Coordinates of C-alpha atoms and ligand atoms in Angstrom, one line a residue:
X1498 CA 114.8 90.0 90.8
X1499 CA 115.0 93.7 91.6
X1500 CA 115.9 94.8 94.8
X1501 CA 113.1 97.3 96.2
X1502 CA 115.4 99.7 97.5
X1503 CA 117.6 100.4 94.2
X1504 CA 113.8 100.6 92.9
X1505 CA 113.1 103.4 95.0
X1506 CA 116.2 105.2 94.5
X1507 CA 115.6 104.6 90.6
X1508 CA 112.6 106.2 91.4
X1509 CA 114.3 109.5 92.7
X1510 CA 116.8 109.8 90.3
X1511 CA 113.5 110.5 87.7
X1512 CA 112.3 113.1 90.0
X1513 CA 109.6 110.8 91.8
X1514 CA 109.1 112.6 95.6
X1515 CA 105.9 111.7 96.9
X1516 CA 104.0 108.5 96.8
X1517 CA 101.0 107.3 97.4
X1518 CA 98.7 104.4 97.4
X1519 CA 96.3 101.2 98.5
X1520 CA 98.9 97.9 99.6
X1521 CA 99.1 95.1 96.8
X1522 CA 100.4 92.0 98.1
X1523 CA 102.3 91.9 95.1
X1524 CA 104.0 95.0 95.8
X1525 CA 104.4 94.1 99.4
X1526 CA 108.6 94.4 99.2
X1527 CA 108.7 97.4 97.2
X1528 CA 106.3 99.1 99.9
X1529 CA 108.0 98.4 102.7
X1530 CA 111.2 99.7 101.2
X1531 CA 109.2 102.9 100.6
X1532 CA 107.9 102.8 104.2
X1533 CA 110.7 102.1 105.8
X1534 CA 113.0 104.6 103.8
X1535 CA 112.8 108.6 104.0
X1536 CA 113.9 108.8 100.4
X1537 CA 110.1 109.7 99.1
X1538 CA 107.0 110.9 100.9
X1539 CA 104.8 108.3 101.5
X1540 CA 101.2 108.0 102.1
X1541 CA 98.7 105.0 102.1
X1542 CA 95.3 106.3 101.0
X1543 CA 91.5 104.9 101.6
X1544 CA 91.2 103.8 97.7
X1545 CA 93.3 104.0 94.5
X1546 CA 90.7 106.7 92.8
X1547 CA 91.6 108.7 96.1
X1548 CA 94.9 108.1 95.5
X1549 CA 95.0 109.9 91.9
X1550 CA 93.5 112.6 93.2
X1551 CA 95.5 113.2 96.3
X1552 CA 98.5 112.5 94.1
X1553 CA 97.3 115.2 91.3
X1554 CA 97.2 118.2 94.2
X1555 CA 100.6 117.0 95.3
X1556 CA 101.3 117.4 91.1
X1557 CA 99.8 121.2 91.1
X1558 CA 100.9 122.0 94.2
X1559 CA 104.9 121.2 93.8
X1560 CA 105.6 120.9 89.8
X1561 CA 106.8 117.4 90.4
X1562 CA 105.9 113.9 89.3
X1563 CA 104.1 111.6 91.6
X1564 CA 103.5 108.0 91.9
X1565 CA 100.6 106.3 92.5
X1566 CA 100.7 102.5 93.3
X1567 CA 97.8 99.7 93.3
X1568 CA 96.8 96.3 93.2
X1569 CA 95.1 96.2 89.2
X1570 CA 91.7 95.3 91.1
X1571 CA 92.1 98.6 92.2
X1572 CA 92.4 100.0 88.5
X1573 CA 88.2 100.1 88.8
X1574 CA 88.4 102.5 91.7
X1575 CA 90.9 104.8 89.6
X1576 CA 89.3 105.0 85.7
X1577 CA 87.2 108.1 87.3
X1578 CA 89.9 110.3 88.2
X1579 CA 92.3 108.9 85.5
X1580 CA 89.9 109.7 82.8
X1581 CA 88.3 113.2 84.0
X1582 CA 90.9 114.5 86.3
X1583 CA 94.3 113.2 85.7
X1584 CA 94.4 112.1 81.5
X1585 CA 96.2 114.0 79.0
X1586 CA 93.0 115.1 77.7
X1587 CA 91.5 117.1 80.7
X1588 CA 93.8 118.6 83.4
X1589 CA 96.6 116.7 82.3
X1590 CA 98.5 115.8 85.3
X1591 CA 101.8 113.9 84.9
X1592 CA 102.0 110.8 87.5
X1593 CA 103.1 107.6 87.8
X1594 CA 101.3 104.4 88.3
X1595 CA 102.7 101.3 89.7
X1596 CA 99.9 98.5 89.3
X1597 CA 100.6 95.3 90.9
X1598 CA 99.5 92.6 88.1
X1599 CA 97.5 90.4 89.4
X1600 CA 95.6 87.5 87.4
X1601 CA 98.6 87.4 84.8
X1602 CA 98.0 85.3 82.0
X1603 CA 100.6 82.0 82.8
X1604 CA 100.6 82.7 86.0
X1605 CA 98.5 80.9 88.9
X1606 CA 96.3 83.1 90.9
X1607 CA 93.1 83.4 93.1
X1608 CA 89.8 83.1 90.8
X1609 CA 88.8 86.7 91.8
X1610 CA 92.0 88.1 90.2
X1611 CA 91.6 86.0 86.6
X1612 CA 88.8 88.5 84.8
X1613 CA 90.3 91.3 85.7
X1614 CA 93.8 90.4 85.3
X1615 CA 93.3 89.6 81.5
X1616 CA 91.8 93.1 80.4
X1617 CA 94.2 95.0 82.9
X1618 CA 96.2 96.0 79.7
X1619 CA 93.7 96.3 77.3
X1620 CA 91.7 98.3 80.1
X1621 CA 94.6 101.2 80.2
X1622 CA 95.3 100.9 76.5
X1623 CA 91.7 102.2 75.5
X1624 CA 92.3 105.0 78.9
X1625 CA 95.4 106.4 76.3
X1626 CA 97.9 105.3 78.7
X1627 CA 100.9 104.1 78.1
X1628 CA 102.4 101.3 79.4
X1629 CA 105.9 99.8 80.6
X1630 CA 105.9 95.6 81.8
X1631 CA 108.1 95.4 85.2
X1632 CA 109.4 92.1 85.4
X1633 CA 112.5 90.4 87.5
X1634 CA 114.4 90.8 84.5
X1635 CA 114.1 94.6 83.5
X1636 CA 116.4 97.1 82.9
X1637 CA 114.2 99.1 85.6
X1638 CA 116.8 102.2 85.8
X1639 CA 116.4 102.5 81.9
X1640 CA 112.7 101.9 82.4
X1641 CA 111.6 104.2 85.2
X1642 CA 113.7 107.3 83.3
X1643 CA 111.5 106.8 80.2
X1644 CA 108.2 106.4 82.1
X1645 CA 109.0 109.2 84.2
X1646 CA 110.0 111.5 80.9
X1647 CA 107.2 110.0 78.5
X1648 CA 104.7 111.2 81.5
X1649 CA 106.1 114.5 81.4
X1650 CA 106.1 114.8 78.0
X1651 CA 102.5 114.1 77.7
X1652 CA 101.5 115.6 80.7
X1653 CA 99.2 112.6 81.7
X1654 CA 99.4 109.4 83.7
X1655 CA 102.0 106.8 82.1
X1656 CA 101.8 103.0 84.0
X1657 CA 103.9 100.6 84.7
X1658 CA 102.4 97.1 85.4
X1659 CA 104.4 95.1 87.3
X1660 CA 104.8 91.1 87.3
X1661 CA 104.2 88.9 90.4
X1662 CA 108.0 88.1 92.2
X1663 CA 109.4 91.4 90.2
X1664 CA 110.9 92.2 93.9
X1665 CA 112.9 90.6 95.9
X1666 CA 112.5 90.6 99.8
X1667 CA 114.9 92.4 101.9
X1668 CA 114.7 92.5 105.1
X1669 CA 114.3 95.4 107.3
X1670 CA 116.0 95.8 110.6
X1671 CA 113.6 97.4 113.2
X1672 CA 115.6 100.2 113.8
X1673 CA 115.2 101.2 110.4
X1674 CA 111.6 100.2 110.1
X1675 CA 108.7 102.2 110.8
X1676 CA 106.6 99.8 112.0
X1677 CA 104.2 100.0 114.8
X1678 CA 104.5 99.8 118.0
X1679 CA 104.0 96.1 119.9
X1680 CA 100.2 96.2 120.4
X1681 CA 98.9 96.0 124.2
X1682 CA 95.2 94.8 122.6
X1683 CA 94.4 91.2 123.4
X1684 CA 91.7 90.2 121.0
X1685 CA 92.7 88.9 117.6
X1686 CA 90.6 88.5 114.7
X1687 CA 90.7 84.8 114.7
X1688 CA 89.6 84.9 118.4
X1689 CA 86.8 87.7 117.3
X1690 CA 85.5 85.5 114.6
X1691 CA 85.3 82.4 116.7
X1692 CA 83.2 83.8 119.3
X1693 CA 81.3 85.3 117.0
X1694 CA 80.1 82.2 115.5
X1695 CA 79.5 80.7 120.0
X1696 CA 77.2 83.9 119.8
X1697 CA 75.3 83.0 116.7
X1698 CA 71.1 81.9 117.2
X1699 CA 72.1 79.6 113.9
X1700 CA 70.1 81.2 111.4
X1701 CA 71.8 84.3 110.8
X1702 CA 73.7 85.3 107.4
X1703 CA 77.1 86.6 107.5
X1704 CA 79.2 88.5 104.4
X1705 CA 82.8 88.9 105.3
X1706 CA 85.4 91.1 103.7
X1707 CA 88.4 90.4 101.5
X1708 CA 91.8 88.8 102.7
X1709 CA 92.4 87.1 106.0
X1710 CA 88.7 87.3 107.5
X1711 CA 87.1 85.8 104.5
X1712 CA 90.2 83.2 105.1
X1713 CA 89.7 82.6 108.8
X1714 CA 86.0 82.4 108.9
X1715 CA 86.2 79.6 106.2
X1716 CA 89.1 77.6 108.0
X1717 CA 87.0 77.8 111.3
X1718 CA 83.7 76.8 109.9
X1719 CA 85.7 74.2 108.4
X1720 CA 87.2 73.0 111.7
X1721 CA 84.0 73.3 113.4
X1722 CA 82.6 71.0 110.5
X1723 CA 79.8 73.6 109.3
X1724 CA 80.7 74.9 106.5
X1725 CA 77.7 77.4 106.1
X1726 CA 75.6 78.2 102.9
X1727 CA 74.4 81.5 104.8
X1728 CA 78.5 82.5 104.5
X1729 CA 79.1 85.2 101.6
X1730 CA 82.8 85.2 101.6
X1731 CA 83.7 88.8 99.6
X1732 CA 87.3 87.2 98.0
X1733 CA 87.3 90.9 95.7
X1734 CA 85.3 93.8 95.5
X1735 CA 87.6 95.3 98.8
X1736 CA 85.3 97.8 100.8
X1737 CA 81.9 96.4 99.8
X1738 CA 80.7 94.0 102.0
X1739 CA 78.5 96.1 104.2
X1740 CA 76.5 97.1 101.2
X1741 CA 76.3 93.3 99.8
X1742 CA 74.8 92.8 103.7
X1743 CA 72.6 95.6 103.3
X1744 CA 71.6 94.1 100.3
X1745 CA 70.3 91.0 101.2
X1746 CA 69.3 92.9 104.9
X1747 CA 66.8 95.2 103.1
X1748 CA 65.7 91.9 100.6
X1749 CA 65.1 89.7 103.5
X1750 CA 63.7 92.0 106.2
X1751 CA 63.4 88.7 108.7
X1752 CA 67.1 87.6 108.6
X1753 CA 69.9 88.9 110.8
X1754 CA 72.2 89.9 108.7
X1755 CA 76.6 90.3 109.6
X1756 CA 78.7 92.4 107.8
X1757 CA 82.4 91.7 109.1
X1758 CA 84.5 94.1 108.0
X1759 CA 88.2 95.2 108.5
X1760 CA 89.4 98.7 108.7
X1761 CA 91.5 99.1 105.5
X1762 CA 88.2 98.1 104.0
X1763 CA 86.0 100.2 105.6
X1764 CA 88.0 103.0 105.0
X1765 CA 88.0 101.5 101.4
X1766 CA 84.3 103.1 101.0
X1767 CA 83.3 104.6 104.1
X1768 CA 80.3 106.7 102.6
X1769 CA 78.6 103.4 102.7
X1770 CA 78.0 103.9 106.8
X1771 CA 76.1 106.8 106.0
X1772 CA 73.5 104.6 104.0
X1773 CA 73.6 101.5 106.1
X1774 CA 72.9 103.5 109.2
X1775 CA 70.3 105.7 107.6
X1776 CA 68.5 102.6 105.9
X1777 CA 66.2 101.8 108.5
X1778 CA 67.4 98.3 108.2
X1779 CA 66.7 96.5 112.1
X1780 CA 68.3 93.7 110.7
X1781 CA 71.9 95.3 109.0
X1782 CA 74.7 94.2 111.7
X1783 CA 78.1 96.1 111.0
X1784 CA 81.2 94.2 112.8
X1785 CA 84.4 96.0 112.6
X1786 CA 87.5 94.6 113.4
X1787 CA 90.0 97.3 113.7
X1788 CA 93.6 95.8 113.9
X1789 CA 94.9 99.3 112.0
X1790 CA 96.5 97.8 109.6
X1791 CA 96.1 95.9 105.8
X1792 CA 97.2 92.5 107.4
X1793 CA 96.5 90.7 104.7
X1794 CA 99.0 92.0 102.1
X1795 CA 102.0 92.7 103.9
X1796 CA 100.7 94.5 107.5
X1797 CA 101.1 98.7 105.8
X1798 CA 99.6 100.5 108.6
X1799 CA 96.0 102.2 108.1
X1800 CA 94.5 105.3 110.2
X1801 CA 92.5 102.7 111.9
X1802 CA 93.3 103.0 115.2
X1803 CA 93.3 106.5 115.2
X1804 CA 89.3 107.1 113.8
X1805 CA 87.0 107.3 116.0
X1806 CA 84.8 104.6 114.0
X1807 CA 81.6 104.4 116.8
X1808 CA 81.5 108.1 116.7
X1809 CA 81.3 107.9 113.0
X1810 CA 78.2 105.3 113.4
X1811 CA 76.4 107.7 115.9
X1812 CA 76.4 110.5 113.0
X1813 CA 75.3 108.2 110.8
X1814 CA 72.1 107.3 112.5
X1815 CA 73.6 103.5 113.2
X1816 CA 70.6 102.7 115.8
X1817 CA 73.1 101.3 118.0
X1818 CA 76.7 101.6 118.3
X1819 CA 79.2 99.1 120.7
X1820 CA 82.2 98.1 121.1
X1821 CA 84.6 95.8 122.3
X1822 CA 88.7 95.2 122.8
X1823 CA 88.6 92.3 125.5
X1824 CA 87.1 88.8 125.5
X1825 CA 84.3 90.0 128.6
X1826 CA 83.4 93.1 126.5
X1827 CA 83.4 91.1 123.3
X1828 CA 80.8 88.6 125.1
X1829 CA 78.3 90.9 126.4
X1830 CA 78.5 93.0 123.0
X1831 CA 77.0 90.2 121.5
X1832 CA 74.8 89.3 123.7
X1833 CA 73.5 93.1 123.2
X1834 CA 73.7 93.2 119.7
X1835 CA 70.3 92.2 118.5
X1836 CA 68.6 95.4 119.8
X1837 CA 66.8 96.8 116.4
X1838 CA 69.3 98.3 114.2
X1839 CA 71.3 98.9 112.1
X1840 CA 74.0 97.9 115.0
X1841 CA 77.1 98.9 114.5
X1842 CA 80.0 97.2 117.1
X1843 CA 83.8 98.0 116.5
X1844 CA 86.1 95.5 118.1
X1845 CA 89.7 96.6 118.5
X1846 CA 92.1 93.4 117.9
X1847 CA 95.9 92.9 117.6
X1848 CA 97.6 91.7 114.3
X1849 CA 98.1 87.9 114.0
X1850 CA 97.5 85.1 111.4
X1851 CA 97.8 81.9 111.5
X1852 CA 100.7 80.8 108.9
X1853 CA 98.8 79.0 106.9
X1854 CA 95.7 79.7 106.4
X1855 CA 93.4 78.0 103.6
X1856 CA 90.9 79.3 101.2
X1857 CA 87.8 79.5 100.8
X1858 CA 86.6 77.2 97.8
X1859 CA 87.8 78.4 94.3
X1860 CA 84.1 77.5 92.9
X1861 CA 83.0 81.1 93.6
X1862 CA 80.0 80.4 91.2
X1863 CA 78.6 77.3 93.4
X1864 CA 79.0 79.4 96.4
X1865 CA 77.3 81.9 95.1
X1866 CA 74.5 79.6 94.2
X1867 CA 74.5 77.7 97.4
X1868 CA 74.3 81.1 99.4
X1869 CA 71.4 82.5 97.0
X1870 CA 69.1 78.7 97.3
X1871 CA 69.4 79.2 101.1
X1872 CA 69.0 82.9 101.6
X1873 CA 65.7 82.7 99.5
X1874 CA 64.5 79.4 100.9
Ligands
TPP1368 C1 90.3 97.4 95.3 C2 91.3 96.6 96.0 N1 92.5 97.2 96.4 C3 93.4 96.5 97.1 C4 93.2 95.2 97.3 C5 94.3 94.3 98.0 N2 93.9 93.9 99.3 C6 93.3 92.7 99.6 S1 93.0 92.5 101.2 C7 93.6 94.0 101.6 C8 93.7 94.5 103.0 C9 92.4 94.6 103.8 O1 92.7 95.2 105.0 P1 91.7 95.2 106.2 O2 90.3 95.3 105.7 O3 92.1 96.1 107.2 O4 91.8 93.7 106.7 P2 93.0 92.9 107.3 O5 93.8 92.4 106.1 O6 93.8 93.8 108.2 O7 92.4 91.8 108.1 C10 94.1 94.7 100.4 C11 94.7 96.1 100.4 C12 92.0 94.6 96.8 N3 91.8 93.3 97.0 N4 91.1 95.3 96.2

């Protein structure tokens, strides 16, 4: 296994500065060896297409070679700047990309990663990019020199995909860390989603986002013994659940309809609360819960907790806009929200997972089909 921090330094030696990126849980060592070190500018980034292009200024600006890293599902988010910004045959920008290679043929994974993790490297081949495989077992000095000079050479992005366990974890003492502060909030999203579910009338349909909440709203319907058909549980597709709500909000104008959504996600796509506030939609409910960070892939801090999120809402029409960071609050905000929307409530929680936390079912089809029968019933 490599160690993240000769990665890093690997890194530097081919000229790599300033980096940039969305968190990969499969990257989750080598990122907190880049956070915790001063050896390259480091910035996390609302989405991996904004990362390209954030990283290309850095390129124009400073003559030097950046690196942009991602989980593959985030390759989607990227092929627009790749292809008419960054590639070899437009501006030609010389970067880096580190994707995190999830779905690996051989390799166990979640059913959301499979599709895309088989066309990942076909996917770049037909881009015109060139690749290098990171494994455990690579000569990555050797490796990261050649990447770094082939991208130079071409002037254009050059990738290298890298393997699940590639990294091995080193600890961090927390003097060296940059980690955040010990939160003062008292809410935590478990707590959130359980008393969102003492608040619900019973008929309502909620669409949760990727990563722990999707995780935690299964293991506590599951606990309370109702596992729910009128549960969407977004597994992939990071940043979209409030439009998949607004979807079926604006098909099925007499449901009430949840989006549950965490920061890192919102922030994902965040034009989308223009258009769920400005749909008209009385029924489109937008829960955030804000713990400023991606929890679910390693804890890389977001600029959560420093956007003003409800004022965001209110300039984007959001009918009504609450929030919440204590139990009382949370209570009454619920009790409130119901007022013709579109509602938007923020709640303000403190990081915490249970250790192990289950998933929801790997039949994504059935679900699909169970939530479709009883949403149009
Ligand atoms: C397009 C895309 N990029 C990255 C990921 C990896 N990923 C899964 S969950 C997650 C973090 C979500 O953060 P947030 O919405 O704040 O929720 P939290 O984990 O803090 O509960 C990330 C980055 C992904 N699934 N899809």
């Amino acid at each position: 296994m490599i160690d993240p921090n000769d990665f890093l330094t690997a890194l530097k030696r081919a000229g790599v500065d300033f980096a940039c990126g969305v968190p990969d849980s499969l990257l989750k060592e080598f990122l907190l060896a880049l956070q915790s070190s001063n050896l390259i500018e480091h910035h996390i980034v609302a989405n991996e297409g904004a990362a390209v292009a954030l990283a290309a200024g850095h390129q124009m600006a400073s003559g030097k070679l950046p690196l942009i890293y991602m989980q593959n599902s985030g390759l989607g988010n990227a092929v627009s700047p790749l292809m008419s910004l960054a590639h070899k045959r437009v501006y030609a920008i010389p970067m880096l990309l580190m994707i995190g290679h999830r779905g690996e043929a051989g390799k166990h994974d979640e059913p959301q990663h499979l599709a895309m993790g088989e066309v990942t490297v076909p996917i770049l081949a037909d881009m015109g990019i060139d690749i290098f495989s990171l494994n455990q077992d690579s000569d990555f000095a050797a490796l990261v020199q050649e990447a770094a000079a082939m991208a130079r050479e071409q002037s254009g992005p050059v990738a290298i995909v890298v393997s699940s366990g590639t990294f091995v974890n080193v600890s961090v003492s927390s003097s060296d860390s940059k980690s955040q502060p010990e939160s003062k909030l008292t809410l935590t999203r478990e707590l959130v989603l359980n008393t969102v579910l003492d608040s619900l009338a019973g008929d309502e349909v909620i669409c949760s986002t990727t990563g722990f909440t999707s995780r935690e709203l299964n293991e506590l319907r599951r606990e309370r013994g109702t596992t729910n058909a009128a549960d969407f549980f977004n597994v992939g597709a990071m940043g979209h659940v409030a439009q998949i709500a607004l979807g079926v909000a604006l098909a099925r104008p007499g449901k009430r309809v949840i989006a549950i959504d965490g920061d890192g996600s919102l922030i994902m796509h965040m034009g989308s609360m223009a258009v769920g506030g400005c749909s008209g939609a009385t029924n489109f409910f937008h829960l955030l819960i804000n713990n400023g960070m991606h929890e679910s892939v390693g804890g890389q801090p977001t600029v959560g907790l420093r956007t003003d999120f409800c004022a965001v809402a209110r300039a984007c029409n959001f009918k009504q806009v609450i929030a919440a960071d204590n139990i009382e609050t949370l209570i009454e905000c619920l009790k409130a929200a119901g007022q013709p929307g579109p509602t938007f409530m923020e709640v303000k929680v403190r990081p915490g997972a249970k250790e192990k936390l289950g998933r929801p079912s790997d039949n994504l089809r059935g679900a699909r089909d169970a939530f479709s029968a009883h949403i149009q019933s």
